[in-house]
PDB file of C-alpha atoms in Angstrom:
ATOM      1  CA  GLN A   1      27.834 114.025 167.979  1.00  0.00           C
ATOM      2  CA  LYS A   2      29.309 110.659 166.840  1.00  0.00           C
ATOM      3  CA  GLU A   3      33.063 111.140 166.139  1.00  0.00           C
ATOM      4  CA  VAL A   4      35.623 108.916 164.559  1.00  0.00           C
ATOM      5  CA  GLU A   5      39.163 110.371 164.966  1.00  0.00           C
ATOM      6  CA  GLN A   6      42.418 109.487 162.948  1.00  0.00           C
ATOM      7  CA  ASN A   7      45.781 110.800 162.774  1.00  0.00           C
ATOM      8  CA  SER A   8      45.861 112.837 159.584  1.00  0.00           C
ATOM      9  CA  GLY A   9      49.525 111.948 158.965  1.00  0.00           C
ATOM     10  CA  PRO A  10      51.303 111.433 156.541  1.00  0.00           C
ATOM     11  CA  LEU A  11      52.602 108.305 158.252  1.00  0.00           C
ATOM     12  CA  SER A  12      55.999 107.379 156.338  1.00  0.00           C
ATOM     13  CA  VAL A  13      57.182 103.651 156.439  1.00  0.00           C
ATOM     14  CA  PRO A  14      60.012 102.177 154.649  1.00  0.00           C
ATOM     15  CA  GLU A  15      58.962  99.186 152.033  1.00  0.00           C
ATOM     16  CA  GLY A  16      58.698  96.074 153.803  1.00  0.00           C
ATOM     17  CA  ALA A  17      58.012  97.560 157.138  1.00  0.00           C
ATOM     18  CA  ILE A  18      54.681  97.432 159.200  1.00  0.00           C
ATOM     19  CA  ALA A  19      52.419 100.149 158.944  1.00  0.00           C
ATOM     20  CA  SER A  20      50.080 100.888 161.830  1.00  0.00           C
ATOM     21  CA  LEU A  21      47.228 103.155 161.629  1.00  0.00           C
ATOM     22  CA  ASN A  22      44.965 103.968 164.466  1.00  0.00           C
ATOM     23  CA  CYS A  23      41.319 105.124 164.799  1.00  0.00           C
ATOM     24  CA  THR A  24      39.275 106.104 167.866  1.00  0.00           C
ATOM     25  CA  TYR A  25      35.427 106.549 168.002  1.00  0.00           C
ATOM     26  CA  SER A  26      33.173 108.083 170.390  1.00  0.00           C
ATOM     27  CA  ASP A  27      30.062 106.039 170.380  1.00  0.00           C
ATOM     28  CA  ARG A  28      29.996 103.006 172.589  1.00  0.00           C
ATOM     29  CA  GLY A  29      27.041 101.816 170.675  1.00  0.00           C
ATOM     30  CA  SER A  30      28.872 101.156 167.484  1.00  0.00           C
ATOM     31  CA  GLN A  31      28.783  97.536 166.124  1.00  0.00           C
ATOM     32  CA  SER A  32      30.934  97.427 163.260  1.00  0.00           C
ATOM     33  CA  PHE A  33      34.193  98.895 161.961  1.00  0.00           C
ATOM     34  CA  PHE A  34      35.625  99.350 158.373  1.00  0.00           C
ATOM     35  CA  TRP A  35      38.830 100.199 156.961  1.00  0.00           C
ATOM     36  CA  TYR A  36      38.679 101.872 153.337  1.00  0.00           C
ATOM     37  CA  ARG A  37      41.727 102.584 151.250  1.00  0.00           C
ATOM     38  CA  GLN A  38      41.414 105.657 148.893  1.00  0.00           C
ATOM     39  CA  TYR A  39      43.826 106.477 146.123  1.00  0.00           C
ATOM     40  CA  SER A  40      44.159 110.061 145.121  1.00  0.00           C
ATOM     41  CA  GLY A  41      41.243 110.556 142.605  1.00  0.00           C
ATOM     42  CA  LYS A  42      39.529 107.468 143.316  1.00  0.00           C
ATOM     43  CA  SER A  43      36.736 106.056 145.511  1.00  0.00           C
ATOM     44  CA  PRO A  44      37.046 104.331 148.605  1.00  0.00           C
ATOM     45  CA  GLU A  45      37.694 100.684 148.515  1.00  0.00           C
ATOM     46  CA  LEU A  46      37.143  98.244 151.391  1.00  0.00           C
ATOM     47  CA  ILE A  47      39.931  96.391 152.541  1.00  0.00           C
ATOM     48  CA  MET A  48      38.722  95.017 155.948  1.00  0.00           C
ATOM     49  CA  PHE A  49      35.678  95.134 158.393  1.00  0.00           C
ATOM     50  CA  ILE A  50      35.648  93.787 162.070  1.00  0.00           C
ATOM     51  CA  TYR A  51      32.730  93.592 164.766  1.00  0.00           C
ATOM     52  CA  SER A  52      34.341  91.498 167.346  1.00  0.00           C
ATOM     53  CA  ASN A  53      37.060  92.271 169.765  1.00  0.00           C
ATOM     54  CA  GLY A  54      40.361  90.827 168.947  1.00  0.00           C
ATOM     55  CA  ASP A  55      42.428  90.543 165.645  1.00  0.00           C
ATOM     56  CA  LYS A  56      41.324  89.816 162.324  1.00  0.00           C
ATOM     57  CA  GLU A  57      43.792  88.957 159.458  1.00  0.00           C
ATOM     58  CA  ASP A  58      43.534  88.918 155.598  1.00  0.00           C
ATOM     59  CA  GLY A  59      46.631  88.507 153.892  1.00  0.00           C
ATOM     60  CA  ARG A  60      48.924  91.295 154.834  1.00  0.00           C
ATOM     61  CA  PHE A  61      46.339  93.334 156.688  1.00  0.00           C
ATOM     62  CA  THR A  62      45.254  92.648 160.176  1.00  0.00           C
ATOM     63  CA  ALA A  63      42.445  94.643 161.881  1.00  0.00           C
ATOM     64  CA  GLN A  64      42.489  95.075 165.715  1.00  0.00           C
ATOM     65  CA  LEU A  65      39.281  96.023 167.667  1.00  0.00           C
ATOM     66  CA  ASN A  66      38.965  97.053 171.464  1.00  0.00           C
ATOM     67  CA  LYS A  67      35.657  98.147 172.243  1.00  0.00           C
ATOM     68  CA  ALA A  68      36.606  98.748 175.728  1.00  0.00           C
ATOM     69  CA  SER A  69      39.179 101.378 174.877  1.00  0.00           C
ATOM     70  CA  GLN A  70      37.093 102.278 171.552  1.00  0.00           C
ATOM     71  CA  TYR A  71      39.704 101.953 169.268  1.00  0.00           C
ATOM     72  CA  VAL A  72      40.281 100.142 166.065  1.00  0.00           C
ATOM     73  CA  SER A  73      43.560  99.857 164.113  1.00  0.00           C
ATOM     74  CA  LEU A  74      45.004  98.377 160.964  1.00  0.00           C
ATOM     75  CA  LEU A  75      48.227  96.842 160.620  1.00  0.00           C
ATOM     76  CA  ILE A  76      49.770  96.536 157.082  1.00  0.00           C
ATOM     77  CA  ARG A  77      52.654  94.085 157.126  1.00  0.00           C
ATOM     78  CA  ASP A  78      55.591  94.127 154.279  1.00  0.00           C
ATOM     79  CA  SER A  79      54.203  97.651 153.175  1.00  0.00           C
ATOM     80  CA  GLN A  80      54.497  98.317 149.448  1.00  0.00           C
ATOM     81  CA  PRO A  81      54.777 101.490 147.624  1.00  0.00           C
ATOM     82  CA  SER A  82      51.251 100.592 146.267  1.00  0.00           C
ATOM     83  CA  ASP A  83      49.972 100.726 149.602  1.00  0.00           C
ATOM     84  CA  SER A  84      50.621 104.421 149.606  1.00  0.00           C
ATOM     85  CA  ALA A  85      47.083 106.008 149.806  1.00  0.00           C
ATOM     86  CA  THR A  86      44.706 107.549 152.296  1.00  0.00           C
ATOM     87  CA  TYR A  87      43.049 105.037 154.971  1.00  0.00           C
ATOM     88  CA  LEU A  88      39.846 105.770 156.070  1.00  0.00           C
ATOM     89  CA  CYS A  89      38.345 104.302 159.216  1.00  0.00           C
ATOM     90  CA  ALA A  90      34.415 104.087 159.393  1.00  0.00           C
ATOM     91  CA  VAL A  91      31.952 102.934 162.006  1.00  0.00           C
ATOM     92  CA  ASN A  92      28.413 102.279 161.362  1.00  0.00           C
ATOM     93  CA  GLU A  93      25.600 102.780 163.564  1.00  0.00           C
ATOM     94  CA  GLU A  94      23.546  99.930 165.094  1.00  0.00           C
ATOM     95  CA  TYR A  95      21.033 100.082 162.332  1.00  0.00           C
ATOM     96  CA  GLY A  96      21.190 100.768 158.810  1.00  0.00           C
ATOM     97  CA  ASN A  97      24.094 101.632 156.303  1.00  0.00           C
ATOM     98  CA  LYS A  98      25.135 105.209 157.795  1.00  0.00           C
ATOM     99  CA  LEU A  99      28.723 105.076 158.056  1.00  0.00           C
ATOM    100  CA  VAL A 100      30.613 107.871 160.129  1.00  0.00           C
ATOM    101  CA  PHE A 101      34.189 108.317 158.669  1.00  0.00           C
ATOM    102  CA  GLY A 102      37.284 109.636 160.066  1.00  0.00           C
ATOM    103  CA  ALA A 103      39.178 112.108 158.143  1.00  0.00           C
ATOM    104  CA  GLY A 104      41.703 109.499 157.035  1.00  0.00           C
ATOM    105  CA  THR A 105      45.268 108.944 157.500  1.00  0.00           C
ATOM    106  CA  ILE A 106      47.713 109.630 154.661  1.00  0.00           C
ATOM    107  CA  LEU A 107      50.143 106.426 154.246  1.00  0.00           C
ATOM    108  CA  ARG A 108      53.278 106.881 152.120  1.00  0.00           C
ATOM    109  CA  VAL A 109      55.586 103.844 151.775  1.00  0.00           C
ATOM    110  CA  LYS A 110      58.969 104.749 150.568  1.00  0.00           C
ATOM    111  CA  SER A 111      60.972 102.256 148.310  1.00  0.00           C
TER     112      SER A 111
ATOM    113  CA  LYS B   1      30.041  91.467 138.137  1.00  0.00           C
ATOM    114  CA  ALA B   2      29.467  95.140 137.448  1.00  0.00           C
ATOM    115  CA  GLY B   3      30.178  97.387 140.338  1.00  0.00           C
ATOM    116  CA  VAL B   4      28.354 100.515 141.226  1.00  0.00           C
ATOM    117  CA  THR B   5      27.913 102.931 138.261  1.00  0.00           C
ATOM    118  CA  GLN B   6      27.463 106.676 138.789  1.00  0.00           C
ATOM    119  CA  THR B   7      26.683 109.215 136.226  1.00  0.00           C
ATOM    120  CA  PRO B   8      27.580 111.487 135.239  1.00  0.00           C
ATOM    121  CA  ARG B   9      31.319 111.280 136.362  1.00  0.00           C
ATOM    122  CA  TYR B  10      32.067 115.158 136.006  1.00  0.00           C
ATOM    123  CA  LEU B  11      29.695 118.060 135.790  1.00  0.00           C
ATOM    124  CA  ILE B  12      30.075 121.830 136.208  1.00  0.00           C
ATOM    125  CA  LYS B  13      27.016 123.933 137.312  1.00  0.00           C
ATOM    126  CA  THR B  14      26.404 127.389 138.128  1.00  0.00           C
ATOM    127  CA  ARG B  15      24.863 128.862 141.368  1.00  0.00           C
ATOM    128  CA  GLY B  16      21.200 128.671 141.678  1.00  0.00           C
ATOM    129  CA  GLN B  17      21.157 125.585 139.347  1.00  0.00           C
ATOM    130  CA  GLN B  18      19.860 122.263 140.112  1.00  0.00           C
ATOM    131  CA  VAL B  19      21.749 118.766 139.351  1.00  0.00           C
ATOM    132  CA  THR B  20      20.565 115.127 139.370  1.00  0.00           C
ATOM    133  CA  LEU B  21      22.882 112.452 140.027  1.00  0.00           C
ATOM    134  CA  SER B  22      22.295 108.842 139.061  1.00  0.00           C
ATOM    135  CA  CYS B  23      23.614 105.594 140.660  1.00  0.00           C
ATOM    136  CA  SER B  24      23.006 101.894 139.481  1.00  0.00           C
ATOM    137  CA  PRO B  25      24.149  99.533 142.345  1.00  0.00           C
ATOM    138  CA  ILE B  26      25.587  96.152 142.224  1.00  0.00           C
ATOM    139  CA  SER B  27      23.031  93.601 140.726  1.00  0.00           C
ATOM    140  CA  GLY B  28      21.347  92.093 143.768  1.00  0.00           C
ATOM    141  CA  HIS B  29      22.007  94.909 146.135  1.00  0.00           C
ATOM    142  CA  ARG B  30      18.918  96.587 147.424  1.00  0.00           C
ATOM    143  CA  SER B  31      20.366  99.264 149.552  1.00  0.00           C
ATOM    144  CA  VAL B  32      22.012 102.555 148.223  1.00  0.00           C
ATOM    145  CA  SER B  33      23.711 105.224 150.263  1.00  0.00           C
ATOM    146  CA  TRP B  34      24.905 108.573 149.335  1.00  0.00           C
ATOM    147  CA  TYR B  35      27.880 110.473 150.690  1.00  0.00           C
ATOM    148  CA  GLN B  36      29.504 113.815 149.907  1.00  0.00           C
ATOM    149  CA  GLN B  37      33.162 114.018 150.113  1.00  0.00           C
ATOM    150  CA  THR B  38      35.074 117.314 150.522  1.00  0.00           C
ATOM    151  CA  PRO B  39      38.598 118.310 151.480  1.00  0.00           C
ATOM    152  CA  GLY B  40      37.535 120.210 154.551  1.00  0.00           C
ATOM    153  CA  GLN B  41      34.686 117.728 155.643  1.00  0.00           C
ATOM    154  CA  GLY B  42      35.921 114.663 154.343  1.00  0.00           C
ATOM    155  CA  LEU B  43      33.165 111.934 153.982  1.00  0.00           C
ATOM    156  CA  GLN B  44      29.674 112.646 155.057  1.00  0.00           C
ATOM    157  CA  PHE B  45      26.484 110.572 154.877  1.00  0.00           C
ATOM    158  CA  LEU B  46      23.767 112.007 152.871  1.00  0.00           C
ATOM    159  CA  PHE B  47      20.897 109.426 152.935  1.00  0.00           C
ATOM    160  CA  GLU B  48      20.351 105.710 152.426  1.00  0.00           C
ATOM    161  CA  TYR B  49      17.352 104.269 150.396  1.00  0.00           C
ATOM    162  CA  PHE B  50      16.253 100.524 150.829  1.00  0.00           C
ATOM    163  CA  SER B  51      13.249  99.102 148.939  1.00  0.00           C
ATOM    164  CA  GLU B  52      12.343 102.583 147.587  1.00  0.00           C
ATOM    165  CA  THR B  53      12.101 104.023 151.216  1.00  0.00           C
ATOM    166  CA  GLN B  54      14.577 106.393 152.664  1.00  0.00           C
ATOM    167  CA  ARG B  55      15.981 104.689 155.801  1.00  0.00           C
ATOM    168  CA  ASN B  56      18.446 107.500 157.250  1.00  0.00           C
ATOM    169  CA  LYS B  57      19.285 110.878 156.531  1.00  0.00           C
ATOM    170  CA  GLY B  58      22.240 112.890 157.321  1.00  0.00           C
ATOM    171  CA  ASN B  59      22.722 116.530 158.521  1.00  0.00           C
ATOM    172  CA  PHE B  60      22.176 118.258 155.264  1.00  0.00           C
ATOM    173  CA  PRO B  61      19.531 120.894 154.090  1.00  0.00           C
ATOM    174  CA  GLY B  62      16.460 120.166 152.337  1.00  0.00           C
ATOM    175  CA  ARG B  63      17.768 121.011 149.134  1.00  0.00           C
ATOM    176  CA  PHE B  64      19.448 117.635 149.076  1.00  0.00           C
ATOM    177  CA  SER B  65      17.028 115.087 148.161  1.00  0.00           C
ATOM    178  CA  GLY B  66      16.894 111.567 146.748  1.00  0.00           C
ATOM    179  CA  ARG B  67      14.784 108.740 145.747  1.00  0.00           C
ATOM    180  CA  GLN B  68      15.172 105.052 144.733  1.00  0.00           C
ATOM    181  CA  PHE B  69      13.405 102.993 141.976  1.00  0.00           C
ATOM    182  CA  SER B  70      12.062  99.584 142.092  1.00  0.00           C
ATOM    183  CA  ASN B  71      15.022  98.403 140.224  1.00  0.00           C
ATOM    184  CA  SER B  72      17.025  99.768 142.980  1.00  0.00           C
ATOM    185  CA  ARG B  73      18.650 102.330 141.131  1.00  0.00           C
ATOM    186  CA  SER B  74      18.831 105.748 142.652  1.00  0.00           C
ATOM    187  CA  GLU B  75      19.037 109.300 142.190  1.00  0.00           C
ATOM    188  CA  MET B  76      19.931 112.268 144.154  1.00  0.00           C
ATOM    189  CA  ASN B  77      19.095 115.928 143.358  1.00  0.00           C
ATOM    190  CA  VAL B  78      20.690 119.167 144.703  1.00  0.00           C
ATOM    191  CA  SER B  79      18.492 122.297 144.150  1.00  0.00           C
ATOM    192  CA  THR B  80      19.585 126.012 144.311  1.00  0.00           C
ATOM    193  CA  LEU B  81      23.318 124.976 144.049  1.00  0.00           C
ATOM    194  CA  GLU B  82      25.754 126.831 146.278  1.00  0.00           C
ATOM    195  CA  LEU B  83      29.712 126.991 145.598  1.00  0.00           C
ATOM    196  CA  GLY B  84      29.980 124.960 148.752  1.00  0.00           C
ATOM    197  CA  ASP B  85      28.196 122.106 147.000  1.00  0.00           C
ATOM    198  CA  SER B  86      31.153 121.290 145.074  1.00  0.00           C
ATOM    199  CA  ALA B  87      32.392 118.037 146.035  1.00  0.00           C
ATOM    200  CA  LEU B  88      32.782 114.381 145.005  1.00  0.00           C
ATOM    201  CA  TYR B  89      29.339 112.648 145.438  1.00  0.00           C
ATOM    202  CA  LEU B  90      29.578 108.979 146.129  1.00  0.00           C
ATOM    203  CA  CYS B  91      27.013 106.140 146.172  1.00  0.00           C
ATOM    204  CA  ALA B  92      27.496 102.923 147.744  1.00  0.00           C
ATOM    205  CA  SER B  93      25.294  99.726 147.535  1.00  0.00           C
ATOM    206  CA  SER B  94      24.884  97.088 150.110  1.00  0.00           C
ATOM    207  CA  LEU B  95      23.045  93.781 149.914  1.00  0.00           C
ATOM    208  CA  SER B  96      20.679  94.843 152.960  1.00  0.00           C
ATOM    209  CA  ALA B  97      19.992  97.479 155.346  1.00  0.00           C
ATOM    210  CA  GLY B  98      19.148  95.719 158.521  1.00  0.00           C
ATOM    211  CA  GLN B  99      21.293  95.056 161.787  1.00  0.00           C
ATOM    212  CA  GLY B 100      24.591  93.498 161.428  1.00  0.00           C
ATOM    213  CA  THR B 101      27.776  93.951 159.529  1.00  0.00           C
ATOM    214  CA  ARG B 102      27.171  95.366 156.169  1.00  0.00           C
ATOM    215  CA  GLU B 103      29.699  95.985 153.527  1.00  0.00           C
ATOM    216  CA  LEU B 104      29.337  99.099 151.399  1.00  0.00           C
ATOM    217  CA  PHE B 105      30.647  99.227 147.837  1.00  0.00           C
ATOM    218  CA  PHE B 106      31.403 102.448 146.565  1.00  0.00           C
ATOM    219  CA  GLY B 107      30.913 103.780 142.850  1.00  0.00           C
ATOM    220  CA  GLU B 108      33.753 106.044 141.378  1.00  0.00           C
ATOM    221  CA  GLY B 109      31.660 109.058 142.295  1.00  0.00           C
ATOM    222  CA  SER B 110      30.240 112.226 140.586  1.00  0.00           C
ATOM    223  CA  ARG B 111      32.504 115.225 140.645  1.00  0.00           C
ATOM    224  CA  LEU B 112      30.359 118.362 140.935  1.00  0.00           C
ATOM    225  CA  THR B 113      31.636 121.733 140.210  1.00  0.00           C
ATOM    226  CA  VAL B 114      29.812 124.817 141.136  1.00  0.00           C
ATOM    227  CA  LEU B 115      31.026 128.043 139.701  1.00  0.00           C
TER     228      LEU B 115
END
């Protein structure tokens, strides 16, 4: 069974610090990787996706993918209290829009 | 540009009843996927529709069903409700359902409580 593993946290970082969120996946055939942010009581919101090995940057967010080691990470620079949320890692199968989600990591940014 | 619209947002049912949830995808999006989110199991894939055809199905019992209409709007139905069906049901839309990277955009969800 395909699995996506995340540390549930909570991960606490001070305001302005870098938050590092990690995710491992079991299916070597996985093609695309997504990071979603979910505030309490809200629906998941796409932050970034990545499908090539290496880094992908978008503003304060950097996604890193290492297919050989089967992990994907999300770095949040200059963390803000508004970044406090649950971050969900998701991996999709080769065909279709079926995403396998991790359980999510709770991030708390303290001012 | 309007987002994904789900109705109803909240509903309460009793065991044994059935429920129908509706989803209108982003204009121009042809793929609609449904997910169930619970505190214990997290986000789990239910099924995906594209051009009125079910393309993928998750590991849920046959009580869970869905369909998609020609205008890409989708409905899902849960029959003979059980207490464990209490969850947030999320609809996600995407431009396509083929190979390659596909971004999913989620609606606000329908929160179902089964008593």
